[in-house]
Amino acid sequence: MPAPLAVETAGLGKRFGGRDAVTDLALAVPAGSVFGFLGPNGSGKTTTIRMLLGLVAPSAGEARVLGAAMPDAGRDVLPRVGALVEGPGFSGWLSGPANLARFDTADPLADGRTRRERIGAALERVGLTAAGGKKVKAYSLGMKQRLGIANALLRPRDLLVLDEPTNGLDPQGTREVRTLVRDLAADGTTVFVSSHLLAEIAQMCTHAAVMSAGRLVAQGTLDELRGHGERRLRLRTPDGPAAVRVLEGAGLRDVEREGGDVVAPLGSRRPETLVPLLVAEDVRVQGLAVEEPTLEDRFVQLTGEGFDVAG
């Protein structure tokens, strides 16, 4: 039986004037996953999030969030969803707790009787209790991001949507947000993380989807995405031209020289069958390695674009 889905879309699209921002999107986000929504800037990630949250109406298709159709079921669904989209907007002259109190007061479903306790619990959850007396203008960017997540957690959430949560953070702030996301997922919250930072998705997420120019080009577990890449043979030899000739004769395609190495996609060939062929032609083999596909290789292959590896 398939795992339940926290987010599901079919044929979802959004058109602005004469431009398609998102086209025929079919997402499947398993409940309880940390789902990375990956793509270069401008690939349609934020527009998709806005459609999922009912902030913009789709031009085509449908979206279901926590089992209910959006935006029609927004009144029932959105109280179960926490979101941090395009950075938190806090008042710098107020403290963190005071900012959270403002947002909570504006929430018609929030219980004012438990406000103080809930704010304290949210701040503790994101590690900001000690900064309770500081004005937000004195916060680091990482602290502001964590305060934004605390705001999303003022009430229990089944789904947390984070748009570029580590954007602009220093390494320490990035680690803080990454650890927090893992902790939330461990407690059963589905976390949907949009990012253009490949390393963050690789370290933080269990599943991912790849967007390119408004279209979904792949999705699955990280292992599944890696597994679709090609293994490569890397041969260290002083006899480059002869090695290229032997490998091409053995049926390998796209054989290239990179400095003192010869590299080629392995396809279905086993590397141990190639060594005797090289030796028989007096090619000196100084080293031989098989390079497993990486997420970066796969994503560049899918999109034809580079990704920021570390930000």
PDB file of C-alpha atoms in Angstrom:
ATOM      1  CA  MET A   1       0.000   0.000   0.000  1.00  0.00           C
ATOM      2  CA  PRO A   2       1.498   3.384  -1.020  1.00  0.00           C
ATOM      3  CA  ALA A   3       2.546   5.746   1.744  1.00  0.00           C
ATOM      4  CA  PRO A   4       0.079   8.597   2.386  1.00  0.00           C
ATOM      5  CA  LEU A   5       0.950  11.890   0.729  1.00  0.00           C
ATOM      6  CA  ALA A   6       1.184  15.219   2.517  1.00  0.00           C
ATOM      7  CA  VAL A   7       1.217  17.106  -0.812  1.00  0.00           C
ATOM      8  CA  GLU A   8      -0.034  15.889  -4.180  1.00  0.00           C
ATOM      9  CA  THR A   9      -0.497  17.811  -7.423  1.00  0.00           C
ATOM     10  CA  ALA A  10      -1.759  16.810 -10.868  1.00  0.00           C
ATOM     11  CA  GLY A  11      -1.328  18.932 -13.983  1.00  0.00           C
ATOM     12  CA  LEU A  12      -0.706  21.987 -11.798  1.00  0.00           C
ATOM     13  CA  GLY A  13       0.237  25.088 -13.731  1.00  0.00           C
ATOM     14  CA  LYS A  14       0.455  28.855 -13.424  1.00  0.00           C
ATOM     15  CA  ARG A  15       0.594  31.361 -16.242  1.00  0.00           C
ATOM     16  CA  PHE A  16       1.421  35.051 -15.803  1.00  0.00           C
ATOM     17  CA  GLY A  17       0.388  36.946 -18.899  1.00  0.00           C
ATOM     18  CA  GLY A  18       2.081  35.164 -21.774  1.00  0.00           C
ATOM     19  CA  ARG A  19       4.615  33.328 -19.619  1.00  0.00           C
ATOM     20  CA  ASP A  20       4.270  29.883 -18.078  1.00  0.00           C
ATOM     21  CA  ALA A  21       5.844  29.948 -14.615  1.00  0.00           C
ATOM     22  CA  VAL A  22       4.838  26.354 -13.781  1.00  0.00           C
ATOM     23  CA  THR A  23       3.643  23.719 -16.224  1.00  0.00           C
ATOM     24  CA  ASP A  24       1.953  20.325 -15.717  1.00  0.00           C
ATOM     25  CA  LEU A  25       3.384  19.730 -12.246  1.00  0.00           C
ATOM     26  CA  ALA A  26       2.832  16.312 -10.634  1.00  0.00           C
ATOM     27  CA  LEU A  27       4.331  16.331  -7.133  1.00  0.00           C
ATOM     28  CA  ALA A  28       4.078  13.493  -4.622  1.00  0.00           C
ATOM     29  CA  VAL A  29       5.382  14.390  -1.142  1.00  0.00           C
ATOM     30  CA  PRO A  30       5.275  11.435   1.288  1.00  0.00           C
ATOM     31  CA  ALA A  31       3.941  12.192   4.753  1.00  0.00           C
ATOM     32  CA  GLY A  32       6.743  12.310   7.318  1.00  0.00           C
ATOM     33  CA  SER A  33       9.471  13.042   4.778  1.00  0.00           C
ATOM     34  CA  VAL A  34      11.899  15.925   4.527  1.00  0.00           C
ATOM     35  CA  PHE A  35      11.186  16.780   0.913  1.00  0.00           C
ATOM     36  CA  GLY A  36      13.633  18.931  -1.015  1.00  0.00           C
ATOM     37  CA  PHE A  37      12.181  21.075  -3.792  1.00  0.00           C
ATOM     38  CA  LEU A  38      15.276  21.844  -5.804  1.00  0.00           C
ATOM     39  CA  GLY A  39      15.971  24.002  -8.802  1.00  0.00           C
ATOM     40  CA  PRO A  40      17.852  27.077 -10.004  1.00  0.00           C
ATOM     41  CA  ASN A  41      16.427  30.461  -9.109  1.00  0.00           C
ATOM     42  CA  GLY A  42      13.502  31.241 -11.389  1.00  0.00           C
ATOM     43  CA  SER A  43      12.566  27.602 -11.960  1.00  0.00           C
ATOM     44  CA  GLY A  44       9.058  27.945 -10.503  1.00  0.00           C
ATOM     45  CA  LYS A  45       9.637  26.840  -6.906  1.00  0.00           C
ATOM     46  CA  THR A  46       8.175  29.859  -5.096  1.00  0.00           C
ATOM     47  CA  THR A  47       5.199  30.076  -7.471  1.00  0.00           C
ATOM     48  CA  THR A  48       4.455  26.430  -6.717  1.00  0.00           C
ATOM     49  CA  ILE A  49       4.603  27.052  -2.976  1.00  0.00           C
ATOM     50  CA  ARG A  50       2.234  29.998  -3.321  1.00  0.00           C
ATOM     51  CA  MET A  51      -0.245  27.797  -5.166  1.00  0.00           C
ATOM     52  CA  LEU A  52       0.018  25.069  -2.516  1.00  0.00           C
ATOM     53  CA  LEU A  53      -0.696  27.621   0.218  1.00  0.00           C
ATOM     54  CA  GLY A  54      -3.591  29.214  -1.656  1.00  0.00           C
ATOM     55  CA  LEU A  55      -1.772  32.532  -2.058  1.00  0.00           C
ATOM     56  CA  VAL A  56      -2.191  32.458  -5.846  1.00  0.00           C
ATOM     57  CA  ALA A  57      -4.776  30.581  -7.876  1.00  0.00           C
ATOM     58  CA  PRO A  58      -3.495  27.971 -10.343  1.00  0.00           C
ATOM     59  CA  SER A  59      -4.182  28.437 -14.036  1.00  0.00           C
ATOM     60  CA  ALA A  60      -4.529  24.678 -14.522  1.00  0.00           C
ATOM     61  CA  GLY A  61      -4.595  21.398 -12.617  1.00  0.00           C
ATOM     62  CA  GLU A  62      -5.173  20.684  -8.956  1.00  0.00           C
ATOM     63  CA  ALA A  63      -3.326  20.469  -5.661  1.00  0.00           C
ATOM     64  CA  ARG A  64      -4.098  18.506  -2.512  1.00  0.00           C
ATOM     65  CA  VAL A  65      -2.454  19.423   0.780  1.00  0.00           C
ATOM     66  CA  LEU A  66      -2.881  17.100   3.766  1.00  0.00           C
ATOM     67  CA  GLY A  67      -5.495  15.217   1.785  1.00  0.00           C
ATOM     68  CA  ALA A  68      -7.710  18.193   0.920  1.00  0.00           C
ATOM     69  CA  ALA A  69      -8.111  20.193  -2.284  1.00  0.00           C
ATOM     70  CA  MET A  70      -6.529  23.636  -2.294  1.00  0.00           C
ATOM     71  CA  PRO A  71      -7.416  26.481  -2.293  1.00  0.00           C
ATOM     72  CA  ASP A  72     -11.020  25.445  -1.569  1.00  0.00           C
ATOM     73  CA  ALA A  73     -10.131  23.707   1.719  1.00  0.00           C
ATOM     74  CA  GLY A  74      -7.740  26.404   2.847  1.00  0.00           C
ATOM     75  CA  ARG A  75      -9.783  27.349   5.903  1.00  0.00           C
ATOM     76  CA  ASP A  76      -9.448  23.817   7.257  1.00  0.00           C
ATOM     77  CA  VAL A  77      -5.980  22.937   5.953  1.00  0.00           C
ATOM     78  CA  LEU A  78      -3.890  26.037   6.569  1.00  0.00           C
ATOM     79  CA  PRO A  79      -4.132  25.934  10.393  1.00  0.00           C
ATOM     80  CA  ARG A  80      -2.266  22.603  10.135  1.00  0.00           C
ATOM     81  CA  VAL A  81       0.453  24.118   7.915  1.00  0.00           C
ATOM     82  CA  GLY A  82       3.337  26.319   9.043  1.00  0.00           C
ATOM     83  CA  ALA A  83       5.156  28.336   6.394  1.00  0.00           C
ATOM     84  CA  LEU A  84       8.237  30.511   6.043  1.00  0.00           C
ATOM     85  CA  VAL A  85       8.140  32.005   2.546  1.00  0.00           C
ATOM     86  CA  GLU A  86      10.723  34.485   1.238  1.00  0.00           C
ATOM     87  CA  GLY A  87      12.140  35.229   4.663  1.00  0.00           C
ATOM     88  CA  PRO A  88      10.549  36.329   7.924  1.00  0.00           C
ATOM     89  CA  GLY A  89       9.257  39.896   8.259  1.00  0.00           C
ATOM     90  CA  PHE A  90       9.693  40.992  11.855  1.00  0.00           C
ATOM     91  CA  SER A  91       9.696  44.357  13.587  1.00  0.00           C
ATOM     92  CA  GLY A  92      13.308  45.076  14.468  1.00  0.00           C
ATOM     93  CA  TRP A  93      12.523  47.279  17.464  1.00  0.00           C
ATOM     94  CA  LEU A  94      10.607  44.487  19.221  1.00  0.00           C
ATOM     95  CA  SER A  95      11.999  41.409  20.940  1.00  0.00           C
ATOM     96  CA  GLY A  96      11.544  37.925  19.526  1.00  0.00           C
ATOM     97  CA  PRO A  97       8.752  37.027  21.985  1.00  0.00           C
ATOM     98  CA  ALA A  98       6.981  40.326  21.314  1.00  0.00           C
ATOM     99  CA  ASN A  99       7.082  39.706  17.565  1.00  0.00           C
ATOM    100  CA  LEU A 100       5.649  36.239  18.020  1.00  0.00           C
ATOM    101  CA  ALA A 101       2.932  37.646  20.255  1.00  0.00           C
ATOM    102  CA  ARG A 102       1.921  40.103  17.514  1.00  0.00           C
ATOM    103  CA  PHE A 103       1.601  37.332  14.937  1.00  0.00           C
ATOM    104  CA  ASP A 104      -0.235  35.036  17.332  1.00  0.00           C
ATOM    105  CA  THR A 105      -2.687  37.780  18.291  1.00  0.00           C
ATOM    106  CA  ALA A 106      -3.495  38.263  14.602  1.00  0.00           C
ATOM    107  CA  ASP A 107      -4.330  34.554  14.246  1.00  0.00           C
ATOM    108  CA  PRO A 108      -8.106  34.198  14.779  1.00  0.00           C
ATOM    109  CA  LEU A 109      -7.675  30.533  15.719  1.00  0.00           C
ATOM    110  CA  ALA A 110      -4.960  31.105  18.328  1.00  0.00           C
ATOM    111  CA  ASP A 111      -5.885  30.671  21.978  1.00  0.00           C
ATOM    112  CA  GLY A 112      -4.836  33.792  23.854  1.00  0.00           C
ATOM    113  CA  ARG A 113      -4.965  31.952  27.161  1.00  0.00           C
ATOM    114  CA  THR A 114      -2.027  29.750  26.168  1.00  0.00           C
ATOM    115  CA  ARG A 115      -0.102  32.377  24.198  1.00  0.00           C
ATOM    116  CA  ARG A 116       2.728  32.899  26.670  1.00  0.00           C
ATOM    117  CA  GLU A 117       3.327  29.154  27.107  1.00  0.00           C
ATOM    118  CA  ARG A 118       3.210  28.465  23.383  1.00  0.00           C
ATOM    119  CA  ILE A 119       5.637  31.278  22.569  1.00  0.00           C
ATOM    120  CA  GLY A 120       8.037  30.023  25.221  1.00  0.00           C
ATOM    121  CA  ALA A 121       7.842  26.480  23.865  1.00  0.00           C
ATOM    122  CA  ALA A 122       8.402  27.630  20.270  1.00  0.00           C
ATOM    123  CA  LEU A 123      11.437  29.710  21.228  1.00  0.00           C
ATOM    124  CA  GLU A 124      12.873  26.807  23.174  1.00  0.00           C
ATOM    125  CA  ARG A 125      12.294  24.530  20.213  1.00  0.00           C
ATOM    126  CA  VAL A 126      14.417  26.705  17.938  1.00  0.00           C
ATOM    127  CA  GLY A 127      17.067  27.505  20.542  1.00  0.00           C
ATOM    128  CA  LEU A 128      16.211  31.180  21.063  1.00  0.00           C
ATOM    129  CA  THR A 129      15.144  31.201  24.716  1.00  0.00           C
ATOM    130  CA  ALA A 130      18.375  32.924  25.810  1.00  0.00           C
ATOM    131  CA  ALA A 131      17.807  35.700  23.251  1.00  0.00           C
ATOM    132  CA  GLY A 132      14.331  36.501  24.553  1.00  0.00           C
ATOM    133  CA  GLY A 133      15.315  39.957  25.788  1.00  0.00           C
ATOM    134  CA  LYS A 134      17.081  41.033  22.593  1.00  0.00           C
ATOM    135  CA  LYS A 135      15.494  43.230  19.980  1.00  0.00           C
ATOM    136  CA  VAL A 136      15.234  41.462  16.637  1.00  0.00           C
ATOM    137  CA  LYS A 137      17.380  44.112  14.946  1.00  0.00           C
ATOM    138  CA  ALA A 138      20.291  42.677  16.967  1.00  0.00           C
ATOM    139  CA  TYR A 139      19.616  39.122  15.751  1.00  0.00           C
ATOM    140  CA  SER A 140      21.901  37.421  13.262  1.00  0.00           C
ATOM    141  CA  LEU A 141      20.327  36.264  10.007  1.00  0.00           C
ATOM    142  CA  GLY A 142      20.338  32.690  11.310  1.00  0.00           C
ATOM    143  CA  MET A 143      18.500  33.764  14.450  1.00  0.00           C
ATOM    144  CA  LYS A 144      15.896  35.570  12.356  1.00  0.00           C
ATOM    145  CA  GLN A 145      15.369  32.456  10.259  1.00  0.00           C
ATOM    146  CA  ARG A 146      14.923  30.373  13.400  1.00  0.00           C
ATOM    147  CA  LEU A 147      12.495  32.956  14.780  1.00  0.00           C
ATOM    148  CA  GLY A 148      10.526  32.623  11.547  1.00  0.00           C
ATOM    149  CA  ILE A 149      10.350  28.880  12.059  1.00  0.00           C
ATOM    150  CA  ALA A 150       9.290  29.452  15.682  1.00  0.00           C
ATOM    151  CA  ASN A 151       6.438  31.594  14.376  1.00  0.00           C
ATOM    152  CA  ALA A 152       5.366  28.725  12.121  1.00  0.00           C
ATOM    153  CA  LEU A 153       5.404  26.409  15.133  1.00  0.00           C
ATOM    154  CA  LEU A 154       3.253  28.457  17.512  1.00  0.00           C
ATOM    155  CA  ARG A 155       0.607  25.789  17.033  1.00  0.00           C
ATOM    156  CA  PRO A 156       1.081  22.098  16.191  1.00  0.00           C
ATOM    157  CA  ARG A 157       1.661  21.587  12.452  1.00  0.00           C
ATOM    158  CA  ASP A 158       1.408  18.522  10.263  1.00  0.00           C
ATOM    159  CA  LEU A 159       3.287  20.223   7.412  1.00  0.00           C
ATOM    160  CA  LEU A 160       6.031  22.843   7.495  1.00  0.00           C
ATOM    161  CA  VAL A 161       6.878  24.686   4.260  1.00  0.00           C
ATOM    162  CA  LEU A 162      10.245  26.464   4.182  1.00  0.00           C
ATOM    163  CA  ASP A 163      11.252  28.546   1.163  1.00  0.00           C
ATOM    164  CA  GLU A 164      15.056  28.934   0.995  1.00  0.00           C
ATOM    165  CA  PRO A 165      15.472  28.567   4.788  1.00  0.00           C
ATOM    166  CA  THR A 166      19.301  28.735   4.683  1.00  0.00           C
ATOM    167  CA  ASN A 167      19.588  31.490   2.088  1.00  0.00           C
ATOM    168  CA  GLY A 168      22.314  33.953   3.110  1.00  0.00           C
ATOM    169  CA  LEU A 169      23.199  32.140   6.319  1.00  0.00           C
ATOM    170  CA  ASP A 170      26.738  31.599   7.555  1.00  0.00           C
ATOM    171  CA  PRO A 171      27.860  27.981   8.166  1.00  0.00           C
ATOM    172  CA  GLN A 172      26.769  28.058  11.812  1.00  0.00           C
ATOM    173  CA  GLY A 173      23.316  29.394  10.971  1.00  0.00           C
ATOM    174  CA  THR A 174      22.974  26.802   8.216  1.00  0.00           C
ATOM    175  CA  ARG A 175      23.807  23.988  10.638  1.00  0.00           C
ATOM    176  CA  GLU A 176      21.284  25.329  13.145  1.00  0.00           C
ATOM    177  CA  VAL A 177      18.445  25.337  10.619  1.00  0.00           C
ATOM    178  CA  ARG A 178      19.460  21.931   9.238  1.00  0.00           C
ATOM    179  CA  THR A 179      19.443  20.369  12.716  1.00  0.00           C
ATOM    180  CA  LEU A 180      16.078  21.939  13.501  1.00  0.00           C
ATOM    181  CA  VAL A 181      14.525  20.545  10.318  1.00  0.00           C
ATOM    182  CA  ARG A 182      15.771  17.053  11.127  1.00  0.00           C
ATOM    183  CA  ASP A 183      14.393  17.294  14.668  1.00  0.00           C
ATOM    184  CA  LEU A 184      10.982  18.391  13.411  1.00  0.00           C
ATOM    185  CA  ALA A 185      10.848  15.505  10.950  1.00  0.00           C
ATOM    186  CA  ALA A 186      11.836  13.070  13.680  1.00  0.00           C
ATOM    187  CA  ASP A 187       8.750  14.218  15.594  1.00  0.00           C
ATOM    188  CA  GLY A 188       6.508  13.355  12.634  1.00  0.00           C
ATOM    189  CA  THR A 189       6.156  16.720  10.860  1.00  0.00           C
ATOM    190  CA  THR A 190       6.431  16.636   7.077  1.00  0.00           C
ATOM    191  CA  VAL A 191       8.943  19.310   6.063  1.00  0.00           C
ATOM    192  CA  PHE A 192       8.879  20.721   2.520  1.00  0.00           C
ATOM    193  CA  VAL A 193      12.140  22.591   1.847  1.00  0.00           C
ATOM    194  CA  SER A 194      12.572  24.697  -1.268  1.00  0.00           C
ATOM    195  CA  SER A 195      16.186  25.493  -2.130  1.00  0.00           C
ATOM    196  CA  HIS A 196      18.654  26.167  -4.924  1.00  0.00           C
ATOM    197  CA  LEU A 197      21.501  24.886  -2.708  1.00  0.00           C
ATOM    198  CA  LEU A 198      22.368  21.348  -3.700  1.00  0.00           C
ATOM    199  CA  ALA A 199      24.458  20.570  -0.608  1.00  0.00           C
ATOM    200  CA  GLU A 200      21.603  21.521   1.706  1.00  0.00           C
ATOM    201  CA  ILE A 201      19.142  19.218  -0.023  1.00  0.00           C
ATOM    202  CA  ALA A 202      21.690  16.382  -0.008  1.00  0.00           C
ATOM    203  CA  GLN A 203      22.361  16.727   3.731  1.00  0.00           C
ATOM    204  CA  MET A 204      18.890  17.583   4.962  1.00  0.00           C
ATOM    205  CA  CYS A 205      16.328  15.691   2.888  1.00  0.00           C
ATOM    206  CA  THR A 206      15.038  12.159   2.422  1.00  0.00           C
ATOM    207  CA  HIS A 207      13.268  12.863  -0.878  1.00  0.00           C
ATOM    208  CA  ALA A 208      13.613  15.494  -3.570  1.00  0.00           C
ATOM    209  CA  ALA A 209      12.048  16.875  -6.712  1.00  0.00           C
ATOM    210  CA  VAL A 210      13.979  18.760  -9.381  1.00  0.00           C
ATOM    211  CA  MET A 211      12.501  21.736 -11.238  1.00  0.00           C
ATOM    212  CA  SER A 212      13.820  23.270 -14.430  1.00  0.00           C
ATOM    213  CA  ALA A 213      12.181  26.154 -16.311  1.00  0.00           C
ATOM    214  CA  GLY A 214       8.853  25.583 -14.575  1.00  0.00           C
ATOM    215  CA  ARG A 215       8.723  21.838 -15.178  1.00  0.00           C
ATOM    216  CA  LEU A 216       9.309  18.850 -12.923  1.00  0.00           C
ATOM    217  CA  VAL A 217      12.164  16.784 -14.365  1.00  0.00           C
ATOM    218  CA  ALA A 218      12.647  14.167 -11.601  1.00  0.00           C
ATOM    219  CA  GLN A 219      11.508  13.178  -8.133  1.00  0.00           C
ATOM    220  CA  GLY A 220      12.055  10.335  -5.693  1.00  0.00           C
ATOM    221  CA  THR A 221      14.274   9.392  -2.790  1.00  0.00           C
ATOM    222  CA  LEU A 222      17.813  10.738  -2.903  1.00  0.00           C
ATOM    223  CA  ASP A 223      19.135   7.235  -3.545  1.00  0.00           C
ATOM    224  CA  GLU A 224      16.737   6.819  -6.457  1.00  0.00           C
ATOM    225  CA  LEU A 225      17.832  10.110  -7.973  1.00  0.00           C
ATOM    226  CA  ARG A 226      21.509   9.227  -7.616  1.00  0.00           C
ATOM    227  CA  GLY A 227      20.893   5.783  -9.076  1.00  0.00           C
ATOM    228  CA  HIS A 228      19.709   7.217 -12.383  1.00  0.00           C
ATOM    229  CA  GLY A 229      23.114   8.754 -13.033  1.00  0.00           C
ATOM    230  CA  GLU A 230      25.921   7.084 -14.940  1.00  0.00           C
ATOM    231  CA  ARG A 231      28.993   5.504 -13.393  1.00  0.00           C
ATOM    232  CA  ARG A 232      32.244   6.707 -14.921  1.00  0.00           C
ATOM    233  CA  LEU A 233      35.587   5.008 -15.411  1.00  0.00           C
ATOM    234  CA  ARG A 234      38.628   7.102 -14.508  1.00  0.00           C
ATOM    235  CA  LEU A 235      41.943   5.703 -15.755  1.00  0.00           C
ATOM    236  CA  ARG A 236      45.305   7.167 -14.795  1.00  0.00           C
ATOM    237  CA  THR A 237      47.864   6.410 -17.514  1.00  0.00           C
ATOM    238  CA  PRO A 238      50.778   8.073 -19.340  1.00  0.00           C
ATOM    239  CA  ASP A 239      49.502   6.472 -22.554  1.00  0.00           C
ATOM    240  CA  GLY A 240      46.397   8.590 -23.071  1.00  0.00           C
ATOM    241  CA  PRO A 241      45.907   8.297 -26.851  1.00  0.00           C
ATOM    242  CA  ALA A 242      46.379   4.519 -26.796  1.00  0.00           C
ATOM    243  CA  ALA A 243      43.990   4.175 -23.828  1.00  0.00           C
ATOM    244  CA  VAL A 244      41.322   6.195 -25.633  1.00  0.00           C
ATOM    245  CA  ARG A 245      41.688   3.946 -28.685  1.00  0.00           C
ATOM    246  CA  VAL A 246      41.371   0.733 -26.623  1.00  0.00           C
ATOM    247  CA  LEU A 247      38.363   1.924 -24.649  1.00  0.00           C
ATOM    248  CA  GLU A 248      36.545   3.115 -27.757  1.00  0.00           C
ATOM    249  CA  GLY A 249      37.342  -0.240 -29.372  1.00  0.00           C
ATOM    250  CA  ALA A 250      35.746  -1.929 -26.349  1.00  0.00           C
ATOM    251  CA  GLY A 251      32.507  -0.078 -27.032  1.00  0.00           C
ATOM    252  CA  LEU A 252      32.751   2.816 -24.553  1.00  0.00           C
ATOM    253  CA  ARG A 253      31.366   6.111 -25.794  1.00  0.00           C
ATOM    254  CA  ASP A 254      32.280   9.709 -25.022  1.00  0.00           C
ATOM    255  CA  VAL A 255      35.823   8.749 -23.990  1.00  0.00           C
ATOM    256  CA  GLU A 256      37.738  11.913 -23.047  1.00  0.00           C
ATOM    257  CA  ARG A 257      41.078  12.946 -21.663  1.00  0.00           C
ATOM    258  CA  GLU A 258      41.204  15.075 -18.502  1.00  0.00           C
ATOM    259  CA  GLY A 259      44.793  16.011 -17.745  1.00  0.00           C
ATOM    260  CA  GLY A 260      46.630  12.767 -17.064  1.00  0.00           C
ATOM    261  CA  ASP A 261      43.394  10.774 -16.844  1.00  0.00           C
ATOM    262  CA  VAL A 262      41.119   9.134 -19.354  1.00  0.00           C
ATOM    263  CA  VAL A 263      37.428   9.146 -18.403  1.00  0.00           C
ATOM    264  CA  ALA A 264      34.340   7.571 -19.924  1.00  0.00           C
ATOM    265  CA  PRO A 265      30.831   6.498 -18.920  1.00  0.00           C
ATOM    266  CA  LEU A 266      30.936   2.797 -18.065  1.00  0.00           C
ATOM    267  CA  GLY A 267      27.456   1.892 -19.179  1.00  0.00           C
ATOM    268  CA  SER A 268      26.956  -1.830 -18.556  1.00  0.00           C
ATOM    269  CA  ARG A 269      30.653  -2.711 -18.830  1.00  0.00           C
ATOM    270  CA  ARG A 270      32.479  -4.126 -15.822  1.00  0.00           C
ATOM    271  CA  PRO A 271      35.770  -2.314 -15.197  1.00  0.00           C
ATOM    272  CA  GLU A 272      37.693  -5.528 -14.506  1.00  0.00           C
ATOM    273  CA  THR A 273      37.062  -6.676 -18.078  1.00  0.00           C
ATOM    274  CA  LEU A 274      38.761  -3.588 -19.478  1.00  0.00           C
ATOM    275  CA  VAL A 275      42.104  -3.914 -17.704  1.00  0.00           C
ATOM    276  CA  PRO A 276      43.284  -6.990 -19.690  1.00  0.00           C
ATOM    277  CA  LEU A 277      42.421  -5.194 -22.921  1.00  0.00           C
ATOM    278  CA  LEU A 278      44.498  -2.184 -21.908  1.00  0.00           C
ATOM    279  CA  VAL A 279      47.471  -4.297 -20.794  1.00  0.00           C
ATOM    280  CA  ALA A 280      47.363  -6.326 -24.007  1.00  0.00           C
ATOM    281  CA  GLU A 281      47.897  -3.090 -25.957  1.00  0.00           C
ATOM    282  CA  ASP A 282      50.795  -2.018 -23.694  1.00  0.00           C
ATOM    283  CA  VAL A 283      48.782   0.714 -22.008  1.00  0.00           C
ATOM    284  CA  ARG A 284      50.348   1.352 -18.623  1.00  0.00           C
ATOM    285  CA  VAL A 285      47.645   1.405 -15.951  1.00  0.00           C
ATOM    286  CA  GLN A 286      48.760   3.559 -13.024  1.00  0.00           C
ATOM    287  CA  GLY A 287      45.357   3.722 -11.417  1.00  0.00           C
ATOM    288  CA  LEU A 288      41.753   2.875 -12.135  1.00  0.00           C
ATOM    289  CA  ALA A 289      38.635   4.019 -10.298  1.00  0.00           C
ATOM    290  CA  VAL A 290      34.889   3.866 -10.773  1.00  0.00           C
ATOM    291  CA  GLU A 291      33.132   7.137  -9.944  1.00  0.00           C
ATOM    292  CA  GLU A 292      29.606   6.679  -8.669  1.00  0.00           C
ATOM    293  CA  PRO A 293      26.979   9.184  -9.799  1.00  0.00           C
ATOM    294  CA  THR A 294      26.436  12.170  -7.517  1.00  0.00           C
ATOM    295  CA  LEU A 295      23.363  14.321  -7.045  1.00  0.00           C
ATOM    296  CA  GLU A 296      25.209  17.195  -8.657  1.00  0.00           C
ATOM    297  CA  ASP A 297      25.968  15.118 -11.748  1.00  0.00           C
ATOM    298  CA  ARG A 298      22.370  14.004 -11.991  1.00  0.00           C
ATOM    299  CA  PHE A 299      20.833  17.441 -11.497  1.00  0.00           C
ATOM    300  CA  VAL A 300      23.125  19.094 -14.028  1.00  0.00           C
ATOM    301  CA  GLN A 301      22.301  16.281 -16.450  1.00  0.00           C
ATOM    302  CA  LEU A 302      18.572  16.833 -15.886  1.00  0.00           C
ATOM    303  CA  THR A 303      18.476  20.603 -16.115  1.00  0.00           C
ATOM    304  CA  GLY A 304      21.477  21.521 -18.211  1.00  0.00           C
ATOM    305  CA  GLU A 305      22.259  24.125 -15.565  1.00  0.00           C
ATOM    306  CA  GLY A 306      24.615  24.316 -12.647  1.00  0.00           C
ATOM    307  CA  PHE A 307      23.459  24.471  -9.040  1.00  0.00           C
ATOM    308  CA  ASP A 308      24.993  26.343  -6.177  1.00  0.00           C
ATOM    309  CA  VAL A 309      26.731  23.533  -4.342  1.00  0.00           C
ATOM    310  CA  ALA A 310      27.265  25.269  -1.027  1.00  0.00           C
ATOM    311  CA  GLY A 311      25.759  28.703  -1.463  1.00  0.00           C
TER     312      GLY A 311
END
